[in-house]
mmCIF file of C-alpha atoms in Angstrom:
data_model
loop_
_atom_site.group_PDB
_atom_site.id
_atom_site.type_symbol
_atom_site.label_atom_id
_atom_site.label_comp_id
_atom_site.label_asym_id
_atom_site.label_seq_id
_atom_site.Cartn_x
_atom_site.Cartn_y
_atom_site.Cartn_z
ATOM 1 C CA MET A 211 0.000 0.000 0.000
ATOM 2 C CA ALA A 212 2.903 2.331 0.692
ATOM 3 C CA ASN A 213 3.935 2.310 -2.969
ATOM 4 C CA ASP A 214 0.437 2.953 -4.438
ATOM 5 C CA LYS A 215 0.443 6.720 -3.967
ATOM 6 C CA PRO A 216 3.677 7.484 -5.841
ATOM 7 C CA LYS A 217 2.611 5.225 -8.701
ATOM 8 C CA ASN A 218 -0.723 7.056 -8.893
ATOM 9 C CA ASN A 219 1.067 10.412 -9.010
ATOM 10 C CA ASP A 220 3.311 9.154 -11.792
ATOM 11 C CA SER A 221 0.246 8.060 -13.745
ATOM 12 C CA ILE A 222 -1.404 11.466 -13.383
ATOM 13 C CA GLY A 223 1.804 13.203 -14.420
ATOM 14 C CA ARG A 224 2.137 11.047 -17.514
ATOM 15 C CA THR A 225 -1.507 11.742 -18.396
ATOM 16 C CA PHE A 226 -0.967 15.504 -18.232
ATOM 17 C CA LEU A 227 2.217 15.148 -20.278
ATOM 18 C CA VAL A 228 0.369 13.198 -22.975
ATOM 19 C CA VAL A 229 -2.467 15.745 -23.030
ATOM 20 C CA PHE A 230 0.024 18.605 -23.283
ATOM 21 C CA VAL A 231 1.917 16.966 -26.127
ATOM 22 C CA LEU A 232 -1.330 16.215 -28.004
ATOM 23 C CA CYS A 233 -2.506 19.818 -27.615
ATOM 24 C CA LEU A 234 0.862 21.104 -28.805
ATOM 25 C CA VAL A 235 0.845 18.828 -31.851
ATOM 26 C CA CYS A 236 -2.758 19.774 -32.707
ATOM 27 C CA SER A 237 -1.920 23.489 -32.378
ATOM 28 C CA ILE A 238 1.040 23.095 -34.708
ATOM 29 C CA VAL A 239 -1.072 21.171 -37.245
ATOM 30 C CA VAL A 240 -3.887 23.758 -37.151
ATOM 31 C CA ALA A 241 -1.482 26.694 -37.405
ATOM 32 C CA GLY A 242 0.377 25.035 -40.252
ATOM 33 C CA SER A 243 -2.862 24.329 -42.104
ATOM 34 C CA ALA A 244 -4.026 27.914 -41.679
ATOM 35 C CA VAL A 245 -0.754 29.272 -43.064
ATOM 36 C CA GLY A 246 -0.712 26.751 -45.883
ATOM 37 C CA LEU A 247 -4.304 27.495 -46.903
ATOM 38 C CA LYS A 248 -4.043 31.278 -46.627
ATOM 39 C CA ALA A 249 -2.869 31.703 -50.199
ATOM 40 C CA GLN A 250 -5.702 29.514 -51.489
ATOM 41 C CA GLN A 251 -8.228 31.447 -49.415
ATOM 42 C CA GLN A 252 -6.967 34.740 -50.821
ATOM 43 C CA GLU A 253 -7.155 33.353 -54.363
ATOM 44 C CA GLN A 254 -10.740 32.186 -53.795
ATOM 45 C CA LYS A 255 -11.699 35.548 -52.308
ATOM 46 C CA LEU A 256 -10.290 37.338 -55.350
ATOM 47 C CA LEU A 257 -12.056 34.931 -57.704
ATOM 48 C CA ASP A 258 -15.399 35.517 -55.936
ATOM 49 C CA LYS A 259 -14.894 39.266 -56.277
ATOM 50 C CA GLN A 260 -14.116 38.949 -59.981
ATOM 51 C CA ARG A 261 -17.126 36.678 -60.500
ATOM 52 C CA ASN A 262 -19.501 39.152 -58.827
ATOM 53 C CA ILE A 263 -18.162 42.098 -60.816
ATOM 54 C CA LEU A 264 -18.533 40.200 -64.097
ATOM 55 C CA ASP A 265 -22.024 39.147 -63.022
ATOM 56 C CA VAL A 266 -23.282 42.670 -62.368
ATOM 57 C CA ALA A 267 -21.628 43.862 -65.584
ATOM 58 C CA GLY A 268 -23.466 41.174 -67.588
ATOM 59 C CA LEU A 269 -20.229 39.441 -68.586
ATOM 60 C CA LEU A 270 -20.567 36.262 -66.531
ATOM 61 C CA LYS A 271 -21.583 33.218 -68.562
ATOM 62 C CA PRO A 272 -22.895 29.899 -67.194
ATOM 63 C CA ALA A 273 -20.281 27.277 -66.307
ATOM 64 C CA MET A 274 -17.320 29.637 -66.688
ATOM 65 C CA THR A 275 -14.169 28.148 -65.200
ATOM 66 C CA ALA A 276 -11.959 30.011 -62.749
ATOM 67 C CA SER A 277 -9.358 30.661 -65.447
ATOM 68 C CA GLU A 278 -12.030 31.959 -67.839
ATOM 69 C CA ILE A 279 -13.401 34.310 -65.192
ATOM 70 C CA THR A 280 -9.945 35.698 -64.506
ATOM 71 C CA ALA A 281 -9.171 36.068 -68.215
ATOM 72 C CA VAL A 282 -12.402 37.981 -68.951
ATOM 73 C CA TYR A 283 -11.944 40.125 -65.846
ATOM 74 C CA ASN A 284 -8.387 41.067 -66.817
ATOM 75 C CA SER A 285 -9.400 41.947 -70.375
ATOM 76 C CA ARG A 286 -12.644 43.796 -69.698
ATOM 77 C CA ILE A 287 -12.407 45.283 -66.179
ATOM 78 C CA GLN A 288 -10.169 48.182 -65.185
ATOM 79 C CA PRO A 289 -9.984 48.752 -61.408
ATOM 80 C CA GLU A 290 -9.447 52.345 -60.294
ATOM 81 C CA LEU A 291 -9.277 54.198 -57.008
ATOM 82 C CA LEU A 292 -11.776 57.006 -56.552
ATOM 83 C CA ASN A 293 -11.022 59.774 -54.091
ATOM 84 C CA LEU A 294 -14.441 60.471 -52.599
ATOM 85 C CA LYS A 295 -13.272 63.736 -51.047
ATOM 86 C CA THR A 296 -12.281 65.238 -54.399
ATOM 87 C CA ALA A 297 -14.353 63.062 -56.775
ATOM 88 C CA THR A 298 -11.211 62.335 -58.783
ATOM 89 C CA VAL A 299 -9.821 59.036 -60.040
ATOM 90 C CA GLU A 300 -6.332 58.130 -58.842
ATOM 91 C CA LYS A 301 -3.914 55.379 -59.794
ATOM 92 C CA ASN A 302 -4.831 52.000 -58.322
ATOM 93 C CA ALA A 303 -1.808 50.268 -56.820
ATOM 94 C CA GLY A 304 -3.927 47.178 -56.164
ATOM 95 C CA ASN A 305 -3.467 47.187 -52.394
ATOM 96 C CA PHE A 306 -6.552 49.098 -51.200
ATOM 97 C CA ASP A 307 -8.163 47.505 -48.143
ATOM 98 C CA LEU A 308 -11.519 48.963 -47.080
ATOM 99 C CA ASN A 309 -11.381 47.578 -43.543
ATOM 100 C CA ASN A 310 -7.936 49.059 -42.928
ATOM 101 C CA ALA A 311 -9.025 52.403 -44.340
ATOM 102 C CA LEU A 312 -12.029 52.541 -42.012
ATOM 103 C CA ARG A 313 -9.834 52.066 -38.936
ATOM 104 C CA SER A 314 -7.968 55.336 -39.379
ATOM 105 C CA ASP A 315 -9.070 58.952 -39.081
ATOM 106 C CA GLU A 316 -6.469 59.778 -41.718
ATOM 107 C CA SER A 317 -8.136 57.587 -44.356
ATOM 108 C CA SER A 318 -11.810 57.819 -43.413
ATOM 109 C CA MET A 319 -14.387 60.151 -41.945
ATOM 110 C CA ALA A 320 -16.868 59.669 -39.130
ATOM 111 C CA LEU A 321 -20.439 60.299 -40.233
ATOM 112 C CA SER A 322 -22.879 62.312 -38.176
ATOM 113 C CA PRO A 323 -26.355 60.826 -37.597
ATOM 114 C CA GLU A 324 -27.719 63.210 -40.216
ATOM 115 C CA GLN A 325 -25.118 62.087 -42.758
ATOM 116 C CA ASP A 326 -25.186 58.381 -41.920
ATOM 117 C CA LEU A 327 -28.276 57.383 -43.877
ATOM 118 C CA ALA A 328 -26.927 53.876 -44.544
ATOM 119 C CA LYS A 329 -25.912 53.342 -40.888
ATOM 120 C CA ILE A 330 -22.284 52.550 -41.700
ATOM 121 C CA ARG A 331 -20.768 54.947 -39.102
ATOM 122 C CA ARG A 332 -17.656 55.735 -41.143
ATOM 123 C CA ARG A 333 -16.895 56.247 -44.826
ATOM 124 C CA ALA A 334 -13.471 55.614 -46.296
ATOM 125 C CA ASP A 335 -11.926 58.491 -48.248
ATOM 126 C CA MET A 336 -11.121 56.148 -51.132
ATOM 127 C CA ALA A 337 -13.217 53.560 -52.958
ATOM 128 C CA GLU A 338 -12.169 50.946 -55.472
ATOM 129 C CA ILE A 339 -14.358 51.248 -58.565
ATOM 130 C CA TYR A 340 -14.333 49.277 -61.803
ATOM 131 C CA LEU A 341 -14.561 50.521 -65.384
ATOM 132 C CA VAL A 342 -16.133 47.986 -67.745
ATOM 133 C CA LYS A 343 -14.651 47.992 -71.244
ATOM 134 C CA ASP A 344 -16.040 46.689 -74.504
ATOM 135 C CA GLU A 345 -13.907 44.668 -76.921
ATOM 136 C CA GLN A 346 -12.516 47.878 -78.411
ATOM 137 C CA GLY A 347 -11.403 49.107 -74.991
ATOM 138 C CA LYS A 348 -14.059 51.793 -74.607
ATOM 139 C CA THR A 349 -15.700 52.263 -71.207
ATOM 140 C CA THR A 350 -19.370 51.276 -71.400
ATOM 141 C CA GLN A 351 -20.330 51.130 -67.740
ATOM 142 C CA LEU A 352 -18.858 51.428 -64.266
ATOM 143 C CA VAL A 353 -19.292 49.175 -61.256
ATOM 144 C CA LEU A 354 -19.478 50.789 -57.823
ATOM 145 C CA PRO A 355 -19.327 49.092 -54.411
ATOM 146 C CA VAL A 356 -22.163 50.040 -52.053
ATOM 147 C CA TYR A 357 -23.081 48.810 -48.606
ATOM 148 C CA GLY A 358 -25.414 49.588 -45.757
ATOM 149 C CA SER A 359 -27.249 48.152 -42.799
ATOM 150 C CA GLY A 360 -30.254 45.872 -43.295
ATOM 151 C CA LEU A 361 -32.414 44.269 -40.619
ATOM 152 C CA TRP A 362 -29.836 41.771 -39.355
ATOM 153 C CA SER A 363 -26.636 42.475 -41.236
ATOM 154 C CA MET A 364 -24.422 44.808 -43.175
ATOM 155 C CA MET A 365 -25.348 44.243 -46.833
ATOM 156 C CA TYR A 366 -22.656 44.548 -49.500
ATOM 157 C CA ALA A 367 -23.387 44.923 -53.198
ATOM 158 C CA PHE A 368 -22.010 45.990 -56.553
ATOM 159 C CA VAL A 369 -24.157 48.235 -58.737
ATOM 160 C CA SER A 370 -23.426 48.769 -62.416
ATOM 161 C CA ILE A 371 -24.170 52.187 -63.928
ATOM 162 C CA ASP A 372 -24.162 53.282 -67.552
ATOM 163 C CA VAL A 373 -21.641 55.903 -68.682
ATOM 164 C CA ASP A 374 -24.546 58.358 -68.704
ATOM 165 C CA GLY A 375 -24.206 58.377 -64.895
ATOM 166 C CA VAL A 376 -27.952 57.875 -64.537
ATOM 167 C CA THR A 377 -29.065 54.440 -65.712
ATOM 168 C CA SER A 378 -28.633 51.303 -63.618
ATOM 169 C CA ARG A 379 -27.325 48.303 -65.537
ATOM 170 C CA GLY A 380 -27.749 45.831 -62.669
ATOM 171 C CA ILE A 381 -27.056 44.972 -59.052
ATOM 172 C CA THR A 382 -25.657 41.986 -57.187
ATOM 173 C CA TYR A 383 -25.524 41.473 -53.431
ATOM 174 C CA TYR A 384 -22.469 39.400 -52.620
ATOM 175 C CA SER A 385 -22.592 39.434 -48.808
ATOM 176 C CA GLN A 386 -25.668 39.725 -46.587
ATOM 177 C CA GLY A 387 -27.224 37.954 -43.625
ATOM 178 C CA GLU A 388 -30.893 38.844 -44.010
ATOM 179 C CA THR A 389 -33.748 36.396 -43.362
ATOM 180 C CA PRO A 390 -33.877 33.661 -46.041
ATOM 181 C CA GLY A 391 -37.028 33.944 -48.145
ATOM 182 C CA LEU A 392 -37.667 37.502 -46.944
ATOM 183 C CA GLY A 393 -34.847 40.051 -46.809
ATOM 184 C CA GLY A 394 -32.541 37.449 -48.320
ATOM 185 C CA GLU A 395 -34.489 37.906 -51.560
ATOM 186 C CA VAL A 396 -32.076 40.711 -52.431
ATOM 187 C CA GLU A 397 -30.169 37.871 -54.105
ATOM 188 C CA ASN A 398 -33.206 36.662 -56.066
ATOM 189 C CA PRO A 399 -32.466 36.977 -59.816
ATOM 190 C CA ALA A 400 -36.046 38.114 -60.502
ATOM 191 C CA TRP A 401 -35.753 41.002 -58.036
ATOM 192 C CA ARG A 402 -32.285 41.916 -59.284
ATOM 193 C CA HIS A 403 -33.550 41.971 -62.878
ATOM 194 C CA GLN A 404 -35.814 44.937 -62.030
ATOM 195 C CA TRP A 405 -32.766 47.147 -61.582
ATOM 196 C CA ILE A 406 -31.772 46.951 -65.230
ATOM 197 C CA GLY A 407 -32.653 50.238 -66.931
ATOM 198 C CA LYS A 408 -33.865 52.039 -63.805
ATOM 199 C CA LYS A 409 -32.966 55.716 -63.488
ATOM 200 C CA LEU A 410 -30.951 56.652 -60.415
ATOM 201 C CA TYR A 411 -31.227 60.438 -60.806
ATOM 202 C CA THR A 412 -33.786 62.916 -62.051
ATOM 203 C CA PRO A 413 -32.844 65.125 -65.041
ATOM 204 C CA GLU A 414 -31.878 67.766 -62.458
ATOM 205 C CA GLY A 415 -29.363 65.376 -60.843
ATOM 206 C CA VAL A 416 -31.353 64.599 -57.697
ATOM 207 C CA PRO A 417 -31.047 61.012 -56.372
ATOM 208 C CA ALA A 418 -34.348 59.412 -57.271
ATOM 209 C CA LEU A 419 -34.201 55.620 -56.833
ATOM 210 C CA LYS A 420 -37.139 54.355 -54.786
ATOM 211 C CA VAL A 421 -37.801 50.944 -53.291
ATOM 212 C CA VAL A 422 -41.583 50.925 -53.539
ATOM 213 C CA ARG A 423 -43.718 49.033 -51.060
ATOM 214 C CA GLY A 424 -46.498 47.188 -52.868
ATOM 215 C CA GLY A 425 -44.760 47.319 -56.249
ATOM 216 C CA ALA A 426 -43.095 49.911 -58.447
ATOM 217 C CA GLY A 427 -45.124 49.217 -61.590
ATOM 218 C CA ASN A 428 -43.756 51.208 -64.529
ATOM 219 C CA ASN A 429 -42.043 53.787 -62.347
ATOM 220 C CA PRO A 430 -38.703 54.457 -64.110
ATOM 221 C CA TYR A 431 -37.124 55.253 -60.744
ATOM 222 C CA GLY A 432 -38.685 52.429 -58.760
ATOM 223 C CA VAL A 433 -38.023 48.798 -57.855
ATOM 224 C CA ASP A 434 -40.392 46.571 -55.909
ATOM 225 C CA GLY A 435 -40.049 46.392 -52.164
ATOM 226 C CA LEU A 436 -39.271 42.951 -50.741
ATOM 227 C CA SER A 437 -42.461 41.217 -49.656
ATOM 228 C CA GLY A 438 -42.559 40.713 -45.879
ATOM 229 C CA ALA A 439 -39.184 42.425 -45.438
ATOM 230 C CA THR A 440 -39.942 46.098 -44.897
ATOM 231 C CA LEU A 441 -36.857 46.781 -42.792
ATOM 232 C CA THR A 442 -34.506 45.174 -45.308
ATOM 233 C CA SER A 443 -36.216 47.154 -48.091
ATOM 234 C CA ASN A 444 -35.696 50.303 -46.025
ATOM 235 C CA GLY A 445 -32.041 49.334 -45.682
ATOM 236 C CA VAL A 446 -31.684 49.100 -49.457
ATOM 237 C CA GLN A 447 -33.363 52.492 -49.838
ATOM 238 C CA HIS A 448 -31.156 54.155 -47.237
ATOM 239 C CA MET A 449 -28.061 52.568 -48.762
ATOM 240 C CA PHE A 450 -28.763 54.219 -52.102
ATOM 241 C CA ASP A 451 -29.857 57.481 -50.517
ATOM 242 C CA PHE A 452 -26.365 57.655 -49.032
ATOM 243 C CA TRP A 453 -24.192 56.344 -51.850
ATOM 244 C CA LEU A 454 -25.942 58.384 -54.553
ATOM 245 C CA GLY A 455 -25.670 61.483 -52.384
ATOM 246 C CA ASP A 456 -23.036 64.083 -51.592
ATOM 247 C CA HIS A 457 -21.044 61.929 -49.147
ATOM 248 C CA GLY A 458 -20.996 58.915 -51.450
ATOM 249 C CA PHE A 459 -20.563 58.715 -55.211
ATOM 250 C CA GLY A 460 -22.821 61.685 -55.964
ATOM 251 C CA PRO A 461 -20.098 64.228 -56.864
ATOM 252 C CA PHE A 462 -18.263 61.695 -59.060
ATOM 253 C CA LEU A 463 -21.441 60.615 -60.843
ATOM 254 C CA LYS A 464 -22.191 64.282 -61.518
ATOM 255 C CA LYS A 465 -18.884 64.434 -63.406
ATOM 256 C CA VAL A 466 -19.836 61.243 -65.237
ATOM 257 C CA ARG A 467 -23.143 62.812 -66.278
ATOM 258 C CA GLU A 468 -21.158 65.751 -67.599
ATOM 259 C CA GLY A 469 -19.197 63.382 -69.842
ATOM 260 C CA ALA A 470 -16.204 62.259 -67.783
ATOM 261 C CA LEU A 471 -16.308 58.724 -69.182
ATOM 262 C CA LYS A 472 -17.643 59.341 -72.674
ATOM 263 C CA ASP A 473 -14.164 59.721 -74.137
ATOM 264 C CA GLY A 474 -13.651 55.991 -73.673
ATOM 265 C CA ARG A 475 -11.350 56.336 -70.644
#
Protein backbone atom coordinates (compact mmCIF):
# COMPACT_ATOMS: atom_id res chain seq x y z
CA MET A 1 0.00 0.00 0.00
CA ALA A 2 2.90 2.33 0.69
CA ASN A 3 3.93 2.31 -2.97
CA ASP A 4 0.44 2.95 -4.44
CA LYS A 5 0.44 6.72 -3.97
CA PRO A 6 3.68 7.48 -5.84
CA LYS A 7 2.61 5.23 -8.70
CA ASN A 8 -0.72 7.06 -8.89
CA ASN A 9 1.07 10.41 -9.01
CA ASP A 10 3.31 9.15 -11.79
CA SER A 11 0.25 8.06 -13.74
CA ILE A 12 -1.40 11.47 -13.38
CA GLY A 13 1.80 13.20 -14.42
CA ARG A 14 2.14 11.05 -17.51
CA THR A 15 -1.51 11.74 -18.40
CA PHE A 16 -0.97 15.50 -18.23
CA LEU A 17 2.22 15.15 -20.28
CA VAL A 18 0.37 13.20 -22.97
CA VAL A 19 -2.47 15.74 -23.03
CA PHE A 20 0.02 18.60 -23.28
CA VAL A 21 1.92 16.97 -26.13
CA LEU A 22 -1.33 16.22 -28.00
CA CYS A 23 -2.51 19.82 -27.61
CA LEU A 24 0.86 21.10 -28.80
CA VAL A 25 0.85 18.83 -31.85
CA CYS A 26 -2.76 19.77 -32.71
CA SER A 27 -1.92 23.49 -32.38
CA ILE A 28 1.04 23.10 -34.71
CA VAL A 29 -1.07 21.17 -37.24
CA VAL A 30 -3.89 23.76 -37.15
CA ALA A 31 -1.48 26.69 -37.40
CA GLY A 32 0.38 25.03 -40.25
CA SER A 33 -2.86 24.33 -42.10
CA ALA A 34 -4.03 27.91 -41.68
CA VAL A 35 -0.75 29.27 -43.06
CA GLY A 36 -0.71 26.75 -45.88
CA LEU A 37 -4.30 27.49 -46.90
CA LYS A 38 -4.04 31.28 -46.63
CA ALA A 39 -2.87 31.70 -50.20
CA GLN A 40 -5.70 29.51 -51.49
CA GLN A 41 -8.23 31.45 -49.41
CA GLN A 42 -6.97 34.74 -50.82
CA GLU A 43 -7.16 33.35 -54.36
CA GLN A 44 -10.74 32.19 -53.80
CA LYS A 45 -11.70 35.55 -52.31
CA LEU A 46 -10.29 37.34 -55.35
CA LEU A 47 -12.06 34.93 -57.70
CA ASP A 48 -15.40 35.52 -55.94
CA LYS A 49 -14.89 39.27 -56.28
CA GLN A 50 -14.12 38.95 -59.98
CA ARG A 51 -17.13 36.68 -60.50
CA ASN A 52 -19.50 39.15 -58.83
CA ILE A 53 -18.16 42.10 -60.82
CA LEU A 54 -18.53 40.20 -64.10
CA ASP A 55 -22.02 39.15 -63.02
CA VAL A 56 -23.28 42.67 -62.37
CA ALA A 57 -21.63 43.86 -65.58
CA GLY A 58 -23.47 41.17 -67.59
CA LEU A 59 -20.23 39.44 -68.59
CA LEU A 60 -20.57 36.26 -66.53
CA LYS A 61 -21.58 33.22 -68.56
CA PRO A 62 -22.90 29.90 -67.19
CA ALA A 63 -20.28 27.28 -66.31
CA MET A 64 -17.32 29.64 -66.69
CA THR A 65 -14.17 28.15 -65.20
CA ALA A 66 -11.96 30.01 -62.75
CA SER A 67 -9.36 30.66 -65.45
CA GLU A 68 -12.03 31.96 -67.84
CA ILE A 69 -13.40 34.31 -65.19
CA THR A 70 -9.94 35.70 -64.51
CA ALA A 71 -9.17 36.07 -68.22
CA VAL A 72 -12.40 37.98 -68.95
CA TYR A 73 -11.94 40.12 -65.85
CA ASN A 74 -8.39 41.07 -66.82
CA SER A 75 -9.40 41.95 -70.38
CA ARG A 76 -12.64 43.80 -69.70
CA ILE A 77 -12.41 45.28 -66.18
CA GLN A 78 -10.17 48.18 -65.18
CA PRO A 79 -9.98 48.75 -61.41
CA GLU A 80 -9.45 52.34 -60.29
CA LEU A 81 -9.28 54.20 -57.01
CA LEU A 82 -11.78 57.01 -56.55
CA ASN A 83 -11.02 59.77 -54.09
CA LEU A 84 -14.44 60.47 -52.60
CA LYS A 85 -13.27 63.74 -51.05
CA THR A 86 -12.28 65.24 -54.40
CA ALA A 87 -14.35 63.06 -56.78
CA THR A 88 -11.21 62.34 -58.78
CA VAL A 89 -9.82 59.04 -60.04
CA GLU A 90 -6.33 58.13 -58.84
CA LYS A 91 -3.91 55.38 -59.79
CA ASN A 92 -4.83 52.00 -58.32
CA ALA A 93 -1.81 50.27 -56.82
CA GLY A 94 -3.93 47.18 -56.16
CA ASN A 95 -3.47 47.19 -52.39
CA PHE A 96 -6.55 49.10 -51.20
CA ASP A 97 -8.16 47.50 -48.14
CA LEU A 98 -11.52 48.96 -47.08
CA ASN A 99 -11.38 47.58 -43.54
CA ASN A 100 -7.94 49.06 -42.93
CA ALA A 101 -9.02 52.40 -44.34
CA LEU A 102 -12.03 52.54 -42.01
CA ARG A 103 -9.83 52.07 -38.94
CA SER A 104 -7.97 55.34 -39.38
CA ASP A 105 -9.07 58.95 -39.08
CA GLU A 106 -6.47 59.78 -41.72
CA SER A 107 -8.14 57.59 -44.36
CA SER A 108 -11.81 57.82 -43.41
CA MET A 109 -14.39 60.15 -41.94
CA ALA A 110 -16.87 59.67 -39.13
CA LEU A 111 -20.44 60.30 -40.23
CA SER A 112 -22.88 62.31 -38.18
CA PRO A 113 -26.36 60.83 -37.60
CA GLU A 114 -27.72 63.21 -40.22
CA GLN A 115 -25.12 62.09 -42.76
CA ASP A 116 -25.19 58.38 -41.92
CA LEU A 117 -28.28 57.38 -43.88
CA ALA A 118 -26.93 53.88 -44.54
CA LYS A 119 -25.91 53.34 -40.89
CA ILE A 120 -22.28 52.55 -41.70
CA ARG A 121 -20.77 54.95 -39.10
CA ARG A 122 -17.66 55.74 -41.14
CA ARG A 123 -16.89 56.25 -44.83
CA ALA A 124 -13.47 55.61 -46.30
CA ASP A 125 -11.93 58.49 -48.25
CA MET A 126 -11.12 56.15 -51.13
CA ALA A 127 -13.22 53.56 -52.96
CA GLU A 128 -12.17 50.95 -55.47
CA ILE A 129 -14.36 51.25 -58.57
CA TYR A 130 -14.33 49.28 -61.80
CA LEU A 131 -14.56 50.52 -65.38
CA VAL A 132 -16.13 47.99 -67.75
CA LYS A 133 -14.65 47.99 -71.24
CA ASP A 134 -16.04 46.69 -74.50
CA GLU A 135 -13.91 44.67 -76.92
CA GLN A 136 -12.52 47.88 -78.41
CA GLY A 137 -11.40 49.11 -74.99
CA LYS A 138 -14.06 51.79 -74.61
CA THR A 139 -15.70 52.26 -71.21
CA THR A 140 -19.37 51.28 -71.40
CA GLN A 141 -20.33 51.13 -67.74
CA LEU A 142 -18.86 51.43 -64.27
CA VAL A 143 -19.29 49.17 -61.26
CA LEU A 144 -19.48 50.79 -57.82
CA PRO A 145 -19.33 49.09 -54.41
CA VAL A 146 -22.16 50.04 -52.05
CA TYR A 147 -23.08 48.81 -48.61
CA GLY A 148 -25.41 49.59 -45.76
CA SER A 149 -27.25 48.15 -42.80
CA GLY A 150 -30.25 45.87 -43.30
CA LEU A 151 -32.41 44.27 -40.62
CA TRP A 152 -29.84 41.77 -39.36
CA SER A 153 -26.64 42.48 -41.24
CA MET A 154 -24.42 44.81 -43.18
CA MET A 155 -25.35 44.24 -46.83
CA TYR A 156 -22.66 44.55 -49.50
CA ALA A 157 -23.39 44.92 -53.20
CA PHE A 158 -22.01 45.99 -56.55
CA VAL A 159 -24.16 48.23 -58.74
CA SER A 160 -23.43 48.77 -62.42
CA ILE A 161 -24.17 52.19 -63.93
CA ASP A 162 -24.16 53.28 -67.55
CA VAL A 163 -21.64 55.90 -68.68
CA ASP A 164 -24.55 58.36 -68.70
CA GLY A 165 -24.21 58.38 -64.90
CA VAL A 166 -27.95 57.87 -64.54
CA THR A 167 -29.06 54.44 -65.71
CA SER A 168 -28.63 51.30 -63.62
CA ARG A 169 -27.33 48.30 -65.54
CA GLY A 170 -27.75 45.83 -62.67
CA ILE A 171 -27.06 44.97 -59.05
CA THR A 172 -25.66 41.99 -57.19
CA TYR A 173 -25.52 41.47 -53.43
CA TYR A 174 -22.47 39.40 -52.62
CA SER A 175 -22.59 39.43 -48.81
CA GLN A 176 -25.67 39.73 -46.59
CA GLY A 177 -27.22 37.95 -43.63
CA GLU A 178 -30.89 38.84 -44.01
CA THR A 179 -33.75 36.40 -43.36
CA PRO A 180 -33.88 33.66 -46.04
CA GLY A 181 -37.03 33.94 -48.15
CA LEU A 182 -37.67 37.50 -46.94
CA GLY A 183 -34.85 40.05 -46.81
CA GLY A 184 -32.54 37.45 -48.32
CA GLU A 185 -34.49 37.91 -51.56
CA VAL A 186 -32.08 40.71 -52.43
CA GLU A 187 -30.17 37.87 -54.11
CA ASN A 188 -33.21 36.66 -56.07
CA PRO A 189 -32.47 36.98 -59.82
CA ALA A 190 -36.05 38.11 -60.50
CA TRP A 191 -35.75 41.00 -58.04
CA ARG A 192 -32.28 41.92 -59.28
CA HIS A 193 -33.55 41.97 -62.88
CA GLN A 194 -35.81 44.94 -62.03
CA TRP A 195 -32.77 47.15 -61.58
CA ILE A 196 -31.77 46.95 -65.23
CA GLY A 197 -32.65 50.24 -66.93
CA LYS A 198 -33.86 52.04 -63.81
CA LYS A 199 -32.97 55.72 -63.49
CA LEU A 200 -30.95 56.65 -60.42
CA TYR A 201 -31.23 60.44 -60.81
CA THR A 202 -33.79 62.92 -62.05
CA PRO A 203 -32.84 65.13 -65.04
CA GLU A 204 -31.88 67.77 -62.46
CA GLY A 205 -29.36 65.38 -60.84
CA VAL A 206 -31.35 64.60 -57.70
CA PRO A 207 -31.05 61.01 -56.37
CA ALA A 208 -34.35 59.41 -57.27
CA LEU A 209 -34.20 55.62 -56.83
CA LYS A 210 -37.14 54.36 -54.79
CA VAL A 211 -37.80 50.94 -53.29
CA VAL A 212 -41.58 50.92 -53.54
CA ARG A 213 -43.72 49.03 -51.06
CA GLY A 214 -46.50 47.19 -52.87
CA GLY A 215 -44.76 47.32 -56.25
CA ALA A 216 -43.09 49.91 -58.45
CA GLY A 217 -45.12 49.22 -61.59
CA ASN A 218 -43.76 51.21 -64.53
CA ASN A 219 -42.04 53.79 -62.35
CA PRO A 220 -38.70 54.46 -64.11
CA TYR A 221 -37.12 55.25 -60.74
CA GLY A 222 -38.68 52.43 -58.76
CA VAL A 223 -38.02 48.80 -57.86
CA ASP A 224 -40.39 46.57 -55.91
CA GLY A 225 -40.05 46.39 -52.16
CA LEU A 226 -39.27 42.95 -50.74
CA SER A 227 -42.46 41.22 -49.66
CA GLY A 228 -42.56 40.71 -45.88
CA ALA A 229 -39.18 42.43 -45.44
CA THR A 230 -39.94 46.10 -44.90
CA LEU A 231 -36.86 46.78 -42.79
CA THR A 232 -34.51 45.17 -45.31
CA SER A 233 -36.22 47.15 -48.09
CA ASN A 234 -35.70 50.30 -46.03
CA GLY A 235 -32.04 49.33 -45.68
CA VAL A 236 -31.68 49.10 -49.46
CA GLN A 237 -33.36 52.49 -49.84
CA HIS A 238 -31.16 54.16 -47.24
CA MET A 239 -28.06 52.57 -48.76
CA PHE A 240 -28.76 54.22 -52.10
CA ASP A 241 -29.86 57.48 -50.52
CA PHE A 242 -26.36 57.65 -49.03
CA TRP A 243 -24.19 56.34 -51.85
CA LEU A 244 -25.94 58.38 -54.55
CA GLY A 245 -25.67 61.48 -52.38
CA ASP A 246 -23.04 64.08 -51.59
CA HIS A 247 -21.04 61.93 -49.15
CA GLY A 248 -21.00 58.92 -51.45
CA PHE A 249 -20.56 58.72 -55.21
CA GLY A 250 -22.82 61.69 -55.96
CA PRO A 251 -20.10 64.23 -56.86
CA PHE A 252 -18.26 61.69 -59.06
CA LEU A 253 -21.44 60.62 -60.84
CA LYS A 254 -22.19 64.28 -61.52
CA LYS A 255 -18.88 64.43 -63.41
CA VAL A 256 -19.84 61.24 -65.24
CA ARG A 257 -23.14 62.81 -66.28
CA GLU A 258 -21.16 65.75 -67.60
CA GLY A 259 -19.20 63.38 -69.84
CA ALA A 260 -16.20 62.26 -67.78
CA LEU A 261 -16.31 58.72 -69.18
CA LYS A 262 -17.64 59.34 -72.67
CA ASP A 263 -14.16 59.72 -74.14
CA GLY A 264 -13.65 55.99 -73.67
CA ARG A 265 -11.35 56.34 -70.64
